PDB file of C-alpha atoms in Angstrom:
ATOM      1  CA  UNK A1118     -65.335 -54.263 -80.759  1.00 36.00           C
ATOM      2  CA  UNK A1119     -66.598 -51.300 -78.780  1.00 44.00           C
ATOM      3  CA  UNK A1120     -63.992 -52.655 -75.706  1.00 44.00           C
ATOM      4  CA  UNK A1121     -60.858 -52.158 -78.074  1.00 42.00           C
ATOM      5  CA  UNK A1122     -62.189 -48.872 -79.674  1.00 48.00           C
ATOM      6  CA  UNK A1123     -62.648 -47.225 -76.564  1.00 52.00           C
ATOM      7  CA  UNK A1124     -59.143 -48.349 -74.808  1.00 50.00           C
ATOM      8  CA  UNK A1125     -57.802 -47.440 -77.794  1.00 51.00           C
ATOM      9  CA  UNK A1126     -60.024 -44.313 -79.335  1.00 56.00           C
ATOM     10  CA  UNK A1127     -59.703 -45.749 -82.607  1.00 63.00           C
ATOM     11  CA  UNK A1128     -62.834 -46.795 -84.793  1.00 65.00           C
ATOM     12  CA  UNK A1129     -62.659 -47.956 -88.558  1.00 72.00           C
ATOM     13  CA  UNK A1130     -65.022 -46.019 -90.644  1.00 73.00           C
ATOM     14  CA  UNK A1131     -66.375 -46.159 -94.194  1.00 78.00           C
ATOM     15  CA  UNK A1132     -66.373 -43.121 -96.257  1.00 80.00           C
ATOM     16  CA  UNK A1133     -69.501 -41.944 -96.287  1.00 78.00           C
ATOM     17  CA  UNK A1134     -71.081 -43.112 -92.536  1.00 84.00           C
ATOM     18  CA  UNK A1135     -72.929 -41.563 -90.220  1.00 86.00           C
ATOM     19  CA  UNK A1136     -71.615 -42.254 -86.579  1.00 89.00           C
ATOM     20  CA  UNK A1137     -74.037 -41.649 -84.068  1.00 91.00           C
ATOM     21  CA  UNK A1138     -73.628 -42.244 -80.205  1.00 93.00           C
ATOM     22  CA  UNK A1139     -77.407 -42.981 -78.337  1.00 91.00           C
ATOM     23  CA  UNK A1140     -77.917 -41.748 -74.836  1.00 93.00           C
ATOM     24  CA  UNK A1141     -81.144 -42.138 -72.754  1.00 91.00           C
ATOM     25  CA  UNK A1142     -82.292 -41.811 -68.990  1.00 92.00           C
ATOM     26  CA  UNK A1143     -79.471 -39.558 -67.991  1.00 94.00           C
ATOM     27  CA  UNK A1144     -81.296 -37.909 -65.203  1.00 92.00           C
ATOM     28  CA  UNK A1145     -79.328 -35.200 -64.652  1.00 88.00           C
ATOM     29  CA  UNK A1146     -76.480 -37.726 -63.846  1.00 87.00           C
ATOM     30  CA  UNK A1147     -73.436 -35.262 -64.663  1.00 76.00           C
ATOM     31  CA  UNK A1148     -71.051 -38.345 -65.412  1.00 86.00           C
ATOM     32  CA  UNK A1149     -73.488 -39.219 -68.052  1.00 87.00           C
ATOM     33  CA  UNK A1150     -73.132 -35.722 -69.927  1.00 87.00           C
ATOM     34  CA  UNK A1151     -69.377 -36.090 -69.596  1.00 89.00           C
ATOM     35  CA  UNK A1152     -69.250 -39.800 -70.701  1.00 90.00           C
ATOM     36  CA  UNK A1153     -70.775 -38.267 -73.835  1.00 90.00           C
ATOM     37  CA  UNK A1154     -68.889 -35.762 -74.391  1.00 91.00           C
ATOM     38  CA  UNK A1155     -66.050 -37.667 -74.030  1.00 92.00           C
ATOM     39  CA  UNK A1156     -67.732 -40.543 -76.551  1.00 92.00           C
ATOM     40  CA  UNK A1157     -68.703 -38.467 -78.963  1.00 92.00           C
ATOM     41  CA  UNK A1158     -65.212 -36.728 -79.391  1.00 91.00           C
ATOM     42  CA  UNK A1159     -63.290 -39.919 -78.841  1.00 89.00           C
ATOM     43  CA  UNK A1160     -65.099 -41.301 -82.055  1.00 89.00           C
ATOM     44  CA  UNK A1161     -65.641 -38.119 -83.545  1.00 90.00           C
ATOM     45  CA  UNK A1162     -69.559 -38.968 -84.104  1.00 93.00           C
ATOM     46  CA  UNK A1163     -71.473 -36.927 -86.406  1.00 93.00           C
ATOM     47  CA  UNK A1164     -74.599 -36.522 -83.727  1.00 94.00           C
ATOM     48  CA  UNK A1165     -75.348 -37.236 -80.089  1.00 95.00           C
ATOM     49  CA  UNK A1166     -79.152 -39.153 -80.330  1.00 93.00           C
ATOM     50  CA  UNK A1167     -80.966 -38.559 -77.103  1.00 93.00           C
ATOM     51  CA  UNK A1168     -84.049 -40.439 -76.509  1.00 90.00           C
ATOM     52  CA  UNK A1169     -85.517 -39.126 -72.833  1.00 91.00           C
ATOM     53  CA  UNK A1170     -85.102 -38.327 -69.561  1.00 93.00           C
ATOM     54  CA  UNK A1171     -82.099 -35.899 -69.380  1.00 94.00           C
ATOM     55  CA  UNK A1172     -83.956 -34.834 -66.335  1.00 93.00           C
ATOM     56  CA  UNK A1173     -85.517 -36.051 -63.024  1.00 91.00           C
ATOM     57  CA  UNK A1174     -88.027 -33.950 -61.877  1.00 90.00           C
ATOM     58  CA  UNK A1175     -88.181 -31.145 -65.039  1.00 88.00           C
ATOM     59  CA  UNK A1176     -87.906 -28.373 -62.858  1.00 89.00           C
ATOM     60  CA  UNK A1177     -86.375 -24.679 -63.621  1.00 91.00           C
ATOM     61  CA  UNK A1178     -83.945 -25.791 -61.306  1.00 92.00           C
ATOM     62  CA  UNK A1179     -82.549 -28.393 -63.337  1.00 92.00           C
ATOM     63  CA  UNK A1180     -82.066 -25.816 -66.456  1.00 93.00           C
ATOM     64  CA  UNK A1181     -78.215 -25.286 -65.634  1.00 91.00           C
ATOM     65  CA  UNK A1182     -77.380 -28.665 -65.550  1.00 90.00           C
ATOM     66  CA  UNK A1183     -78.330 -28.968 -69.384  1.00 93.00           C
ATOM     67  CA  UNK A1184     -75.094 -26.777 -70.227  1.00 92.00           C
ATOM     68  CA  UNK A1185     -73.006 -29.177 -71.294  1.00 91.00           C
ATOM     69  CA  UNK A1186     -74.801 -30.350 -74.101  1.00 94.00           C
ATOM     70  CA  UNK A1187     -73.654 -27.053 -76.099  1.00 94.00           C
ATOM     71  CA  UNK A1188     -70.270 -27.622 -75.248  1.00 91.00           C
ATOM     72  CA  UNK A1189     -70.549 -31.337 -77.223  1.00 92.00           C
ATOM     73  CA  UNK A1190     -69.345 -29.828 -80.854  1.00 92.00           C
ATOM     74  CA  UNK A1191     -71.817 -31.765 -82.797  1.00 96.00           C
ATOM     75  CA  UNK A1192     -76.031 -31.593 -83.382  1.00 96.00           C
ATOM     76  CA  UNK A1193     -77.669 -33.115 -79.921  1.00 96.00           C
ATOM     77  CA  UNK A1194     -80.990 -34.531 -81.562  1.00 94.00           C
ATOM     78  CA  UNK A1195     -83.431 -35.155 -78.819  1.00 94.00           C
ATOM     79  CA  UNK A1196     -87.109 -36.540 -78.117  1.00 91.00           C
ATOM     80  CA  UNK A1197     -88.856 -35.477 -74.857  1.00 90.00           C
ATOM     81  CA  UNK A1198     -88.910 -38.520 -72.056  1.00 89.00           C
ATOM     82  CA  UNK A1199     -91.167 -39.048 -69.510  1.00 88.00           C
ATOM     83  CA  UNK A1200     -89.105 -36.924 -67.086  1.00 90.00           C
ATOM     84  CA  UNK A1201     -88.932 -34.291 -69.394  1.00 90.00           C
ATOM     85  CA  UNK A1202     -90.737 -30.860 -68.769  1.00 89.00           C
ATOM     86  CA  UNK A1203     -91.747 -28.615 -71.165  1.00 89.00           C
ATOM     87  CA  UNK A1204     -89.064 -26.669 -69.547  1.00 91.00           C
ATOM     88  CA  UNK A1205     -86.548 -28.703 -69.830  1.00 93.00           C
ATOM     89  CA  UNK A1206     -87.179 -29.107 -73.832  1.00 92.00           C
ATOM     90  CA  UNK A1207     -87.484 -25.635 -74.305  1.00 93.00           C
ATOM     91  CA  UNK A1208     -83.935 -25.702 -72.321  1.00 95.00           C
ATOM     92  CA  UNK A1209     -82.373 -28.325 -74.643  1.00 96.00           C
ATOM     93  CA  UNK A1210     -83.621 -26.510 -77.466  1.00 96.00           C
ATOM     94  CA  UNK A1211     -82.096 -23.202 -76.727  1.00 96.00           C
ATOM     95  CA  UNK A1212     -78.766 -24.921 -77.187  1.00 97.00           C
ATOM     96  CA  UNK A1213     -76.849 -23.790 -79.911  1.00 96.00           C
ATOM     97  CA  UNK A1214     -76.466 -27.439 -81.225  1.00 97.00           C
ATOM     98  CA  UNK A1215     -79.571 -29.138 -79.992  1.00 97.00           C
ATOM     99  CA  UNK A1216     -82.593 -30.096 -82.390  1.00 95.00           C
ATOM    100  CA  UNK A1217     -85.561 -31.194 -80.860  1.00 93.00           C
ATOM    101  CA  UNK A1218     -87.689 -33.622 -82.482  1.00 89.00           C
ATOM    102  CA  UNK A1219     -91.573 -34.288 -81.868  1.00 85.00           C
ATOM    103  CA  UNK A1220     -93.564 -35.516 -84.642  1.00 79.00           C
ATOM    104  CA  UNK A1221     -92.110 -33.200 -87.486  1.00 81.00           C
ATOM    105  CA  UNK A1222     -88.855 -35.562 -89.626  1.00 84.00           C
ATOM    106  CA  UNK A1223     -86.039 -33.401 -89.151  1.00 87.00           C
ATOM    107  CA  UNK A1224     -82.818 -33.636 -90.953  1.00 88.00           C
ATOM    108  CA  UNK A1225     -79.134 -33.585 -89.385  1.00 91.00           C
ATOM    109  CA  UNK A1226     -76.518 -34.388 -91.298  1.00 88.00           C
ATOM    110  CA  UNK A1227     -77.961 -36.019 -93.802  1.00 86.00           C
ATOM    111  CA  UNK A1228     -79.879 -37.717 -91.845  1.00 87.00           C
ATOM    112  CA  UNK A1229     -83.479 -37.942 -91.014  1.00 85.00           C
ATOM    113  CA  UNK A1230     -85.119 -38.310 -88.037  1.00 86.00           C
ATOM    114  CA  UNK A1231     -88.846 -38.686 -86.670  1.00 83.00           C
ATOM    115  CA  UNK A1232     -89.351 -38.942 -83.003  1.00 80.00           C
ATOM    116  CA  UNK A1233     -92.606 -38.270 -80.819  1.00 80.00           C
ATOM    117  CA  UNK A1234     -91.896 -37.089 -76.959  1.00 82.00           C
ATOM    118  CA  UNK A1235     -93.483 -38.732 -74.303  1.00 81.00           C
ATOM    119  CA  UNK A1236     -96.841 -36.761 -73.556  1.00 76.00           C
ATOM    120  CA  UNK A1237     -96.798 -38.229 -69.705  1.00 75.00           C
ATOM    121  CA  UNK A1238     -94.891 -36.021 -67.310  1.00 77.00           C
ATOM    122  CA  UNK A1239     -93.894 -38.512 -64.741  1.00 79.00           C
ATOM    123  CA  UNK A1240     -92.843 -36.668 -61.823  1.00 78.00           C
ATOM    124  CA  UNK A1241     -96.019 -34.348 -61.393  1.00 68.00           C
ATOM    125  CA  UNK A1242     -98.846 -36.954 -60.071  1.00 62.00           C
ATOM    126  CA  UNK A1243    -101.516 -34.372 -60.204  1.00 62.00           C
ATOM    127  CA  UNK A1244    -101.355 -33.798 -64.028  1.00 56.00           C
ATOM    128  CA  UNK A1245    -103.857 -34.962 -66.622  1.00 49.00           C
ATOM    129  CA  UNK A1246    -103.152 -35.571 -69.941  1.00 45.00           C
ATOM    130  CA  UNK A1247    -105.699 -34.717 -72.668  1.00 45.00           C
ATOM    131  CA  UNK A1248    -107.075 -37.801 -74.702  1.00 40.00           C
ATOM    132  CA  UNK A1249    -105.360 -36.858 -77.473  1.00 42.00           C
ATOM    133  CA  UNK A1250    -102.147 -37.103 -76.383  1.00 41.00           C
ATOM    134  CA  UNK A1251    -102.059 -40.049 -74.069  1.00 41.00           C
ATOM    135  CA  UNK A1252     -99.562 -42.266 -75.134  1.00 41.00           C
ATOM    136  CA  UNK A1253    -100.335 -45.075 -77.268  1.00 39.00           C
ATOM    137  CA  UNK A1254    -100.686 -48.510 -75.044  1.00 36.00           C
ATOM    138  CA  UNK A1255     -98.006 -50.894 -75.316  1.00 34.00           C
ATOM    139  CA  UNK A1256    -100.063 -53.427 -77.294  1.00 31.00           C
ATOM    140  CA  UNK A1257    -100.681 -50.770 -80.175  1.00 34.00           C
ATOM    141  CA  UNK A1258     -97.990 -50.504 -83.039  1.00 34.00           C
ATOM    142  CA  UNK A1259     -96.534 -47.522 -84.059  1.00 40.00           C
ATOM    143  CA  UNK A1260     -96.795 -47.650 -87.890  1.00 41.00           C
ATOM    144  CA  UNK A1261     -94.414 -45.227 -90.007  1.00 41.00           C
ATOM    145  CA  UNK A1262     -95.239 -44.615 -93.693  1.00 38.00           C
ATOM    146  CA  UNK A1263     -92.403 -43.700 -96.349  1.00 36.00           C
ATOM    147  CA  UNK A1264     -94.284 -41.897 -99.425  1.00 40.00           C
ATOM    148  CA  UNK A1265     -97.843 -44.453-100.133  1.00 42.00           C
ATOM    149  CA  UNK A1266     -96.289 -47.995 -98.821  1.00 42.00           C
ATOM    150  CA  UNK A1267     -95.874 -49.039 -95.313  1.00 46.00           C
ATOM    151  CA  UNK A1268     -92.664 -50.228 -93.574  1.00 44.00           C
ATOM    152  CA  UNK A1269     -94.428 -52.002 -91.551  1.00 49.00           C
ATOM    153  CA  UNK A1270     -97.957 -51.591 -90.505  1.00 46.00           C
ATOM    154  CA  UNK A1271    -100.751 -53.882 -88.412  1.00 40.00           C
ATOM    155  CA  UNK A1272    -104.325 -53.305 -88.755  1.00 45.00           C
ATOM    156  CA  UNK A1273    -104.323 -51.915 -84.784  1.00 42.00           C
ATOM    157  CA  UNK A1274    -101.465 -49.374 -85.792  1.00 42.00           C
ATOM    158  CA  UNK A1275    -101.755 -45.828 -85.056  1.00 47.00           C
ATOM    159  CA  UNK A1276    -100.152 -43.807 -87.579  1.00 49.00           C
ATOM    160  CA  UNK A1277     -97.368 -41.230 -86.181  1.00 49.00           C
ATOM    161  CA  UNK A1278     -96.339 -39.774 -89.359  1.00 52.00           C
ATOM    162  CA  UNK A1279     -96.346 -40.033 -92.974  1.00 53.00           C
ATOM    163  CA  UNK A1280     -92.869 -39.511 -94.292  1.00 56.00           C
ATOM    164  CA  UNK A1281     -92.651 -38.512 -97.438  1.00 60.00           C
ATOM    165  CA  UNK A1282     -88.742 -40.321 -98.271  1.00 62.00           C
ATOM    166  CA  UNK A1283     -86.698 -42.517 -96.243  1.00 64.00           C
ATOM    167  CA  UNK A1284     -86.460 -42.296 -92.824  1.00 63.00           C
ATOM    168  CA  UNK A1285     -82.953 -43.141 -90.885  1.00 66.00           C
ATOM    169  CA  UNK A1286     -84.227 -42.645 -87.422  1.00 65.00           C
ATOM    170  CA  UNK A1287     -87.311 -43.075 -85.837  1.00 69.00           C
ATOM    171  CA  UNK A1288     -87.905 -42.908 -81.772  1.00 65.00           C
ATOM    172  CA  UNK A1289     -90.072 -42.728 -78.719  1.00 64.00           C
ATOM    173  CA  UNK A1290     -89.113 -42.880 -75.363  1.00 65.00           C
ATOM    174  CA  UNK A1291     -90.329 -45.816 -73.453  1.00 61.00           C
ATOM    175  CA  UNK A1292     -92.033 -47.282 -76.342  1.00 50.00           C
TER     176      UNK A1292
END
């Protein structure tokens, strides 16, 4: 189990897997950075997968605190969360290791991902956001397409993406 691996930073692996280590609503917690960092060497993942909110309030201020993540030694693949500013993606995505995904499949170590960033920005009440990019409502599927037959689909789905291939990852934050 995870209990033993981590006391003992051991993990069984086949030849040929992918490890990944998921983080999400961090908020600038700096123990949270660490505990990854610490994760992701202990079991010598192939990718930190970070699905939204790194931040609190997306300010300019909060731009130093994003540091660490280049200091991780492996791809940082993250989607935009309701807390996260345009300025704080552009932040994440100047890091040397960081790939940002919103609506384009990306591939990371032979793996590939599809994720679509929150279009709310939470912390600024005064903000509109256009029609077409207000997030889908809860009741609404998300339907993602490999090459002409669905994965899974409902006749109320909005369509995301059409992948042409397989898809190993596929995200939103808060969805």
């Amino acid at each position: 189990g995870l209990y033993s691996a981590t006391v003992t930073e051991e993990i069984d692996r086949s030849e040929g897997e992918v490890v990944l280590l998921h983080v999400s609503d961090l908020h600038l917690n700096a123990v949270g950075l660490s505990l990854a960092r610490d994760l992701a060497q202990s079991f010598a993942v192939d990718a930190v997968v970070d699905t939204g909110d790194i931040a609190d309030q997306g300010s300019t201020a909060e731009v130093a605190l994003l540091d660490p993540i280049g200091t991780l030694g492996v791809p940082y693949v993250f989607v935009r969360g309701n807390h996260d500013s345009a300025i704080i993606e552009n932040a994440v995505r100047e890091q040397p290791n960081a790939v940002v995904v919103d609506g384009e499949v990306v591939e990371v170590n032979g793996l590939r991902f599809l994720g679509s960033g929150d279009p709310r920005f939470t912390p600024d009440k005064d903000a509109t956001v256009p029609v077409e990019v207000q997030p889908l409502k809860r009741a609404e599927m998300v339907a993602v397409y490999s090459g002409t037959a669905p994965i899974e689909a409902h006749e109320e789905a909005t369509v995301v993406a059409k992948v042409g291939g397989p898809l190993s990852w596929s995200t939103m934050h808060e969805l």
